mmCIF file of C-alpha atoms in Angstrom:
data_model
loop_
_atom_site.group_PDB
_atom_site.id
_atom_site.type_symbol
_atom_site.label_atom_id
_atom_site.label_comp_id
_atom_site.label_asym_id
_atom_site.label_seq_id
_atom_site.Cartn_x
_atom_site.Cartn_y
_atom_site.Cartn_z
ATOM 1 C CA MET B 1 -31.869 -17.143 14.318
ATOM 2 C CA ILE B 2 -28.877 -15.286 16.362
ATOM 3 C CA LEU B 3 -26.406 -17.661 15.462
ATOM 4 C CA ARG B 4 -27.489 -17.243 11.813
ATOM 5 C CA ARG B 5 -27.586 -13.472 11.328
ATOM 6 C CA GLN B 6 -23.839 -13.754 12.428
ATOM 7 C CA ALA B 7 -22.365 -16.509 10.383
ATOM 8 C CA VAL B 8 -24.025 -14.282 7.391
ATOM 9 C CA GLY B 9 -22.208 -11.420 8.882
ATOM 10 C CA PHE B 10 -19.138 -13.405 9.584
ATOM 11 C CA ILE B 11 -19.553 -14.477 5.910
ATOM 12 C CA ARG B 12 -19.882 -11.388 4.817
ATOM 13 C CA LYS B 13 -16.579 -9.513 6.004
ATOM 14 C CA CYS B 14 -14.456 -12.547 4.993
ATOM 15 C CA ARG B 15 -15.543 -12.263 1.239
ATOM 16 C CA MET B 16 -15.137 -8.480 1.758
ATOM 17 C CA ALA B 17 -12.058 -9.162 3.006
ATOM 18 C CA PHE B 18 -11.370 -11.387 0.376
ATOM 19 C CA MET B 19 -12.034 -8.919 -2.344
ATOM 20 C CA PHE B 20 -9.768 -5.847 -0.241
ATOM 21 C CA LEU B 21 -6.743 -9.053 -0.914
ATOM 22 C CA ARG B 22 -7.183 -9.472 -3.882
ATOM 23 C CA GLU B 23 -8.024 -5.923 -5.824
ATOM 24 C CA SER B 24 -4.636 -4.939 -3.370
ATOM 25 C CA ILE B 25 -2.370 -7.921 -4.912
ATOM 26 C CA GLN B 26 -4.127 -6.914 -8.509
ATOM 27 C CA ALA B 27 -3.369 -3.342 -7.671
ATOM 28 C CA TYR B 28 0.497 -4.201 -7.106
ATOM 29 C CA ARG B 29 0.554 -6.388 -10.184
ATOM 30 C CA GLU B 30 -0.554 -4.078 -12.655
ATOM 31 C CA ARG B 31 1.820 -0.741 -10.888
ATOM 32 C CA ASP B 32 4.406 -2.730 -10.914
ATOM 33 C CA PRO B 33 6.757 -4.908 -13.202
ATOM 34 C CA ALA B 34 9.077 -6.490 -10.426
ATOM 35 C CA ALA B 35 6.329 -8.225 -8.977
ATOM 36 C CA ARG B 36 5.594 -11.917 -11.058
ATOM 37 C CA SER B 37 3.211 -13.277 -9.081
ATOM 38 C CA SER B 38 0.175 -12.428 -6.150
ATOM 39 C CA ALA B 39 1.753 -14.882 -4.389
ATOM 40 C CA GLU B 40 5.225 -12.792 -4.084
ATOM 41 C CA VAL B 41 3.031 -9.603 -4.023
ATOM 42 C CA PHE B 42 1.409 -11.151 -0.828
ATOM 43 C CA PHE B 43 4.145 -12.959 0.677
ATOM 44 C CA CYS B 44 7.160 -10.120 -0.730
ATOM 45 C CA TYR B 45 5.529 -6.759 -0.707
ATOM 46 C CA PRO B 46 6.012 -4.341 2.663
ATOM 47 C CA GLY B 47 3.209 -1.851 1.559
ATOM 48 C CA LEU B 48 0.773 -4.998 1.135
ATOM 49 C CA HIS B 49 1.422 -6.090 4.736
ATOM 50 C CA ALA B 50 1.737 -2.127 6.063
ATOM 51 C CA VAL B 51 -2.198 -2.078 5.455
ATOM 52 C CA LEU B 52 -3.366 -4.966 6.507
ATOM 53 C CA TRP B 53 -1.985 -4.215 10.023
ATOM 54 C CA HIS B 54 -2.953 -1.221 9.743
ATOM 55 C CA ARG B 55 -6.892 -2.836 9.037
ATOM 56 C CA ALA B 56 -6.536 -4.323 12.988
ATOM 57 C CA ALA B 57 -4.555 -1.063 14.243
ATOM 58 C CA SER B 58 -7.821 0.973 12.994
ATOM 59 C CA ARG B 59 -10.878 -1.039 14.019
ATOM 60 C CA LEU B 60 -8.692 -1.768 17.215
ATOM 61 C CA TRP B 61 -9.109 2.312 17.568
ATOM 62 C CA HIS B 62 -12.352 2.804 16.467
ATOM 63 C CA ALA B 63 -13.814 0.051 18.270
ATOM 64 C CA GLY B 64 -12.424 2.090 21.350
ATOM 65 C CA ALA B 65 -9.143 0.542 21.808
ATOM 66 C CA PRO B 66 -6.966 2.913 20.963
ATOM 67 C CA SER B 67 -3.349 2.052 23.378
ATOM 68 C CA LEU B 68 -3.926 -1.898 22.049
ATOM 69 C CA GLY B 69 -4.969 0.147 18.240
ATOM 70 C CA ARG B 70 -1.579 1.983 18.309
ATOM 71 C CA PHE B 71 0.606 -1.284 20.097
ATOM 72 C CA VAL B 72 -0.681 -2.938 16.752
ATOM 73 C CA ALA B 73 0.186 0.028 14.261
ATOM 74 C CA HIS B 74 3.744 0.131 16.297
ATOM 75 C CA LEU B 75 4.510 -3.538 15.337
ATOM 76 C CA GLY B 76 3.253 -2.754 11.806
ATOM 77 C CA ARG B 77 5.928 -0.547 12.207
ATOM 78 C CA TRP B 78 8.684 -2.291 13.552
ATOM 79 C CA LEU B 79 7.617 -5.500 10.633
ATOM 80 C CA THR B 80 7.407 -2.831 7.515
ATOM 81 C CA GLY B 81 8.837 -0.304 8.459
ATOM 82 C CA ILE B 82 6.192 2.033 7.097
ATOM 83 C CA GLU B 83 4.677 4.160 9.874
ATOM 84 C CA ILE B 84 0.676 4.859 9.823
ATOM 85 C CA HIS B 85 -1.646 6.578 12.642
ATOM 86 C CA PRO B 86 -4.653 3.665 13.216
ATOM 87 C CA ALA B 87 -7.014 7.027 12.900
ATOM 88 C CA ALA B 88 -5.454 7.609 9.227
ATOM 89 C CA LYS B 89 -8.426 6.726 6.333
ATOM 90 C CA LEU B 90 -7.083 5.010 3.300
ATOM 91 C CA GLY B 91 -8.757 4.207 0.327
ATOM 92 C CA ARG B 92 -8.417 1.568 -1.988
ATOM 93 C CA ARG B 93 -5.963 -0.255 -3.728
ATOM 94 C CA LEU B 94 -2.919 1.975 -2.332
ATOM 95 C CA VAL B 95 0.262 0.514 -3.679
ATOM 96 C CA ILE B 96 3.593 1.949 -1.244
ATOM 97 C CA ASP B 97 6.529 0.678 -3.216
ATOM 98 C CA HIS B 98 9.322 -0.132 -1.170
ATOM 99 C CA GLY B 99 7.793 1.761 1.387
ATOM 100 C CA MET B 100 10.533 1.978 3.828
ATOM 101 C CA GLY B 101 10.464 5.551 6.093
ATOM 102 C CA VAL B 102 6.917 5.874 4.505
ATOM 103 C CA VAL B 103 4.996 7.920 7.580
ATOM 104 C CA ILE B 104 0.839 9.079 7.489
ATOM 105 C CA GLY B 105 -0.142 10.901 10.550
ATOM 106 C CA GLU B 106 -3.484 10.819 12.717
ATOM 107 C CA THR B 107 -5.513 12.835 10.779
ATOM 108 C CA ALA B 108 -4.503 11.981 7.255
ATOM 109 C CA GLU B 109 -6.891 11.325 4.340
ATOM 110 C CA ILE B 110 -5.891 9.234 1.185
ATOM 111 C CA GLY B 111 -8.732 7.950 -1.419
ATOM 112 C CA ASP B 112 -8.521 5.501 -4.446
ATOM 113 C CA ASP B 113 -5.548 4.376 -5.989
ATOM 114 C CA VAL B 114 -2.975 6.234 -4.768
ATOM 115 C CA TYR B 115 0.821 5.806 -5.142
ATOM 116 C CA LEU B 116 2.737 6.674 -2.302
ATOM 117 C CA TYR B 117 7.518 5.846 -2.948
ATOM 118 C CA HIS B 118 9.238 5.520 -0.077
ATOM 119 C CA GLN B 119 9.802 8.080 2.741
ATOM 120 C CA VAL B 120 6.410 9.876 1.980
ATOM 121 C CA THR B 121 5.533 12.145 4.751
ATOM 122 C CA LEU B 122 1.780 13.377 5.067
ATOM 123 C CA GLY B 123 2.519 15.159 8.537
ATOM 124 C CA GLY B 124 0.853 18.219 10.251
ATOM 125 C CA THR B 125 2.805 21.023 11.142
ATOM 126 C CA SER B 126 -0.353 22.035 14.198
ATOM 127 C CA LEU B 127 -0.145 20.903 17.309
ATOM 128 C CA SER B 128 -4.294 21.265 17.998
ATOM 129 C CA HIS B 129 -6.114 18.262 18.123
ATOM 130 C CA GLY B 130 -8.832 18.682 15.184
ATOM 131 C CA LYS B 131 -7.451 17.956 11.650
ATOM 132 C CA ARG B 132 -4.148 18.927 11.225
ATOM 133 C CA HIS B 133 -2.891 16.041 7.934
ATOM 134 C CA PRO B 134 -3.243 16.454 4.494
ATOM 135 C CA THR B 135 -6.412 15.170 2.226
ATOM 136 C CA ILE B 136 -4.847 12.874 -0.430
ATOM 137 C CA GLY B 137 -7.694 13.087 -3.650
ATOM 138 C CA ASP B 138 -8.482 9.455 -5.942
ATOM 139 C CA GLY B 139 -4.906 8.992 -8.793
ATOM 140 C CA VAL B 140 -2.463 10.584 -6.885
ATOM 141 C CA ILE B 141 1.706 9.705 -7.126
ATOM 142 C CA ILE B 142 3.955 11.565 -4.768
ATOM 143 C CA GLY B 143 7.068 10.749 -5.249
ATOM 144 C CA ALA B 144 10.117 8.897 -3.278
ATOM 145 C CA GLY B 145 10.913 11.962 -0.374
ATOM 146 C CA ALA B 146 8.326 14.525 -0.308
ATOM 147 C CA LYS B 147 6.841 16.377 2.492
ATOM 148 C CA ILE B 148 3.639 17.149 2.580
ATOM 149 C CA LEU B 149 2.601 18.717 6.032
ATOM 150 C CA GLY B 150 -0.588 20.360 7.389
ATOM 151 C CA ALA B 151 -4.573 20.475 6.526
ATOM 152 C CA ILE B 152 -4.204 20.642 2.567
ATOM 153 C CA THR B 153 -5.925 18.859 0.186
ATOM 154 C CA ILE B 154 -3.892 17.504 -2.948
ATOM 155 C CA GLY B 155 -6.662 17.069 -5.728
ATOM 156 C CA ALA B 156 -7.151 14.243 -7.684
ATOM 157 C CA GLY B 157 -5.261 13.599 -10.564
ATOM 158 C CA ALA B 158 -1.745 15.171 -9.147
ATOM 159 C CA ARG B 159 1.604 14.373 -9.459
ATOM 160 C CA ILE B 160 3.979 15.318 -6.565
ATOM 161 C CA GLY B 161 8.043 15.432 -7.215
ATOM 162 C CA ALA B 162 10.231 13.519 -5.410
ATOM 163 C CA ASN B 163 11.120 15.287 -2.904
ATOM 164 C CA ALA B 164 8.909 18.135 -3.073
ATOM 165 C CA LEU B 165 8.152 20.079 -0.368
ATOM 166 C CA ILE B 166 4.392 20.236 -0.542
ATOM 167 C CA ILE B 167 2.792 23.371 2.532
ATOM 168 C CA ARG B 168 0.176 24.581 -0.053
ATOM 169 C CA SER B 169 -3.677 23.455 -1.501
ATOM 170 C CA VAL B 170 -2.250 22.011 -5.331
ATOM 171 C CA PRO B 171 -5.551 21.686 -7.971
ATOM 172 C CA PRO B 172 -6.539 18.287 -9.722
ATOM 173 C CA GLY B 173 -4.145 17.456 -12.447
ATOM 174 C CA THR B 174 -1.370 19.328 -11.528
ATOM 175 C CA THR B 175 2.228 18.384 -11.128
ATOM 176 C CA MET B 176 5.206 19.680 -8.340
ATOM 177 C CA VAL B 177 8.289 19.450 -8.694
ATOM 178 C CA ASP B 178 11.553 21.063 -6.736
ATOM 179 C CA ALA B 179 12.631 21.684 -3.612
ATOM 180 C CA PRO B 180 15.321 24.130 -3.112
ATOM 181 C CA ALA B 181 15.947 25.216 0.267
ATOM 182 C CA ARG B 182 15.643 28.782 1.105
ATOM 183 C CA PRO B 183 16.474 31.411 4.412
ATOM 184 C CA LEU B 184 13.273 32.892 6.276
ATOM 185 C CA ASP B 185 13.097 36.046 6.566
ATOM 186 C CA ARG B 186 11.449 35.355 9.772
ATOM 187 C CA GLN B 187 11.978 36.676 13.593
ATOM 188 C CA ARG B 188 11.610 33.217 15.622
ATOM 189 C CA ARG B 189 10.715 33.666 19.083
ATOM 190 C CA ASP B 190 12.701 31.846 21.617
ATOM 191 C CA PRO B 191 11.591 29.698 22.684
ATOM 192 C CA CYS B 192 9.440 28.063 20.405
ATOM 193 C CA PHE B 193 7.935 24.317 19.026
ATOM 194 C CA ASP B 194 8.157 24.267 14.962
ATOM 195 C CA ALA B 195 6.868 20.748 13.773
ATOM 196 C CA TYR B 196 9.017 19.799 11.272
ATOM 197 C CA GLY B 197 11.103 22.868 11.179
ATOM 198 C CA THR B 198 8.916 24.160 8.868
ATOM 199 C CA PRO B 199 6.688 27.110 9.973
ATOM 200 C CA CYS B 200 3.802 27.440 7.608
ATOM 201 C CA ALA B 201 1.900 29.797 8.299
ATOM 202 C CA GLU B 202 4.736 31.858 7.875
ATOM 203 C CA MET B 203 5.433 30.237 4.570
ATOM 204 C CA ALA B 204 2.587 30.395 3.139
ATOM 205 C CA VAL B 205 2.710 33.913 1.503
ATOM 206 C CA ASP B 206 5.548 34.005 -1.782
ATOM 207 C CA PRO B 207 9.323 35.335 -0.758
ATOM 208 C CA LEU B 208 9.355 35.595 -4.322
ATOM 209 C CA LEU B 209 5.666 37.384 -4.478
ATOM 210 C CA ARG B 210 6.566 39.664 -1.220
ATOM 211 C CA GLU B 211 9.589 40.988 -2.742
ATOM 212 C CA ILE B 212 7.847 42.288 -5.830
ATOM 213 C CA GLU B 213 5.708 43.670 -4.037
ATOM 214 C CA SER B 214 8.437 45.863 -2.223
ATOM 215 C CA LEU B 215 8.976 46.763 -5.456
ATOM 216 C CA ARG B 216 5.418 47.483 -6.484
ATOM 217 C CA LEU B 217 5.514 49.677 -3.188
ATOM 218 C CA GLU B 218 8.764 51.673 -3.539
ATOM 219 C CA LEU B 219 8.327 52.188 -7.809
ATOM 220 C CA ALA B 220 4.955 53.922 -6.815
ATOM 221 C CA GLU B 221 6.633 56.297 -4.055
ATOM 222 C CA LEU B 222 9.292 56.738 -6.760
ATOM 223 C CA GLU B 223 6.635 57.738 -9.240
ATOM 224 C CA ALA B 224 5.077 60.057 -7.231
ATOM 225 C CA ARG B 225 8.306 62.071 -5.583
ATOM 226 C CA VAL B 226 8.237 62.614 -9.618
ATOM 227 C CA GLY B 227 5.482 64.105 -9.675
ATOM 228 C CA GLN B 228 5.665 66.206 -6.943
ATOM 229 C CA MET B 229 8.896 67.477 -8.535
ATOM 230 C CA ALA B 230 7.608 67.508 -11.968
ATOM 231 C CA ALA B 231 4.940 70.088 -10.874
ATOM 232 C CA ALA B 232 7.369 71.893 -8.298
ATOM 233 C CA ARG B 233 9.001 72.224 -12.161
ATOM 234 C CA ALA B 234 6.144 73.975 -13.756
ATOM 235 C CA GLN B 235 4.166 75.825 -11.128
ATOM 236 C CA SER B 236 8.251 77.629 -10.693
ATOM 237 C CA VAL B 237 8.761 77.115 -14.580
ATOM 238 C CA GLY B 238 5.495 79.672 -15.243
ATOM 239 C CA ALA B 239 6.002 81.270 -11.877
ATOM 240 C CA GLU B 240 9.652 82.503 -14.062
ATOM 241 C CA SER B 241 7.934 83.140 -17.197
ATOM 242 C CA ALA B 242 4.507 85.318 -15.125
ATOM 243 C CA ARG B 243 7.393 87.558 -14.166
ATOM 244 C CA LEU B 244 9.133 87.902 -17.297
ATOM 245 C CA SER B 245 6.985 88.864 -19.559
ATOM 246 C CA THR B 246 5.960 91.210 -16.509
ATOM 247 C CA ALA B 247 9.260 92.538 -16.480
ATOM 248 C CA THR B 248 8.091 92.675 -20.731
ATOM 249 C CA ALA B 249 5.092 94.887 -20.233
ATOM 250 C CA ASP B 250 6.830 97.034 -17.992
#
């Protein structure tokens, strides 16, 4: 009875693994015009290989063998050029196109039908041991070289353009593009460490909005000063008029 139950469980796991592999290959064939056959995807696509290595590493990680899981993940990174932490959560039908240089951190969560290009980073900027990596919703496309940093959420169906830097949550269905570098006005602690060289907490306030707020405060101060001057002038004119009226009456 026990052997039968184990056999049934093993067959069920094999069936689920086959279904996972089949739908993953099908996702590549549907979304990559360069994929000519299922065999080509299976043998020649490092993104698929990286996900398979991750499944093995994740099983070891959650089975209480984290060091062995990290070693298997390291082998996967060495063979594919794609680094996925064993504790990261990956959804179904994940496509990693080209894949070289992709980094997916420990607490990252990726939904179903997500498409990643090469050199995408899902990184954390906090030194805490809690949630510190992004959560990616279903159907998101992330362009080559995009950096998504911190415990933020990218809503379902969002589009992240190539080389974009994302440090705040993105609403569902939104398209985010561009990342022009600019100097950041900050008093840096010395010494200090900023993960990825990006102080997200200090960048949370848009510098443009900060400048607009500064101009608004200056304008309010000028209006107050003009009001005070107008009141003083009106008072002076009133006093002068009263003096002239008194003189005329005399």
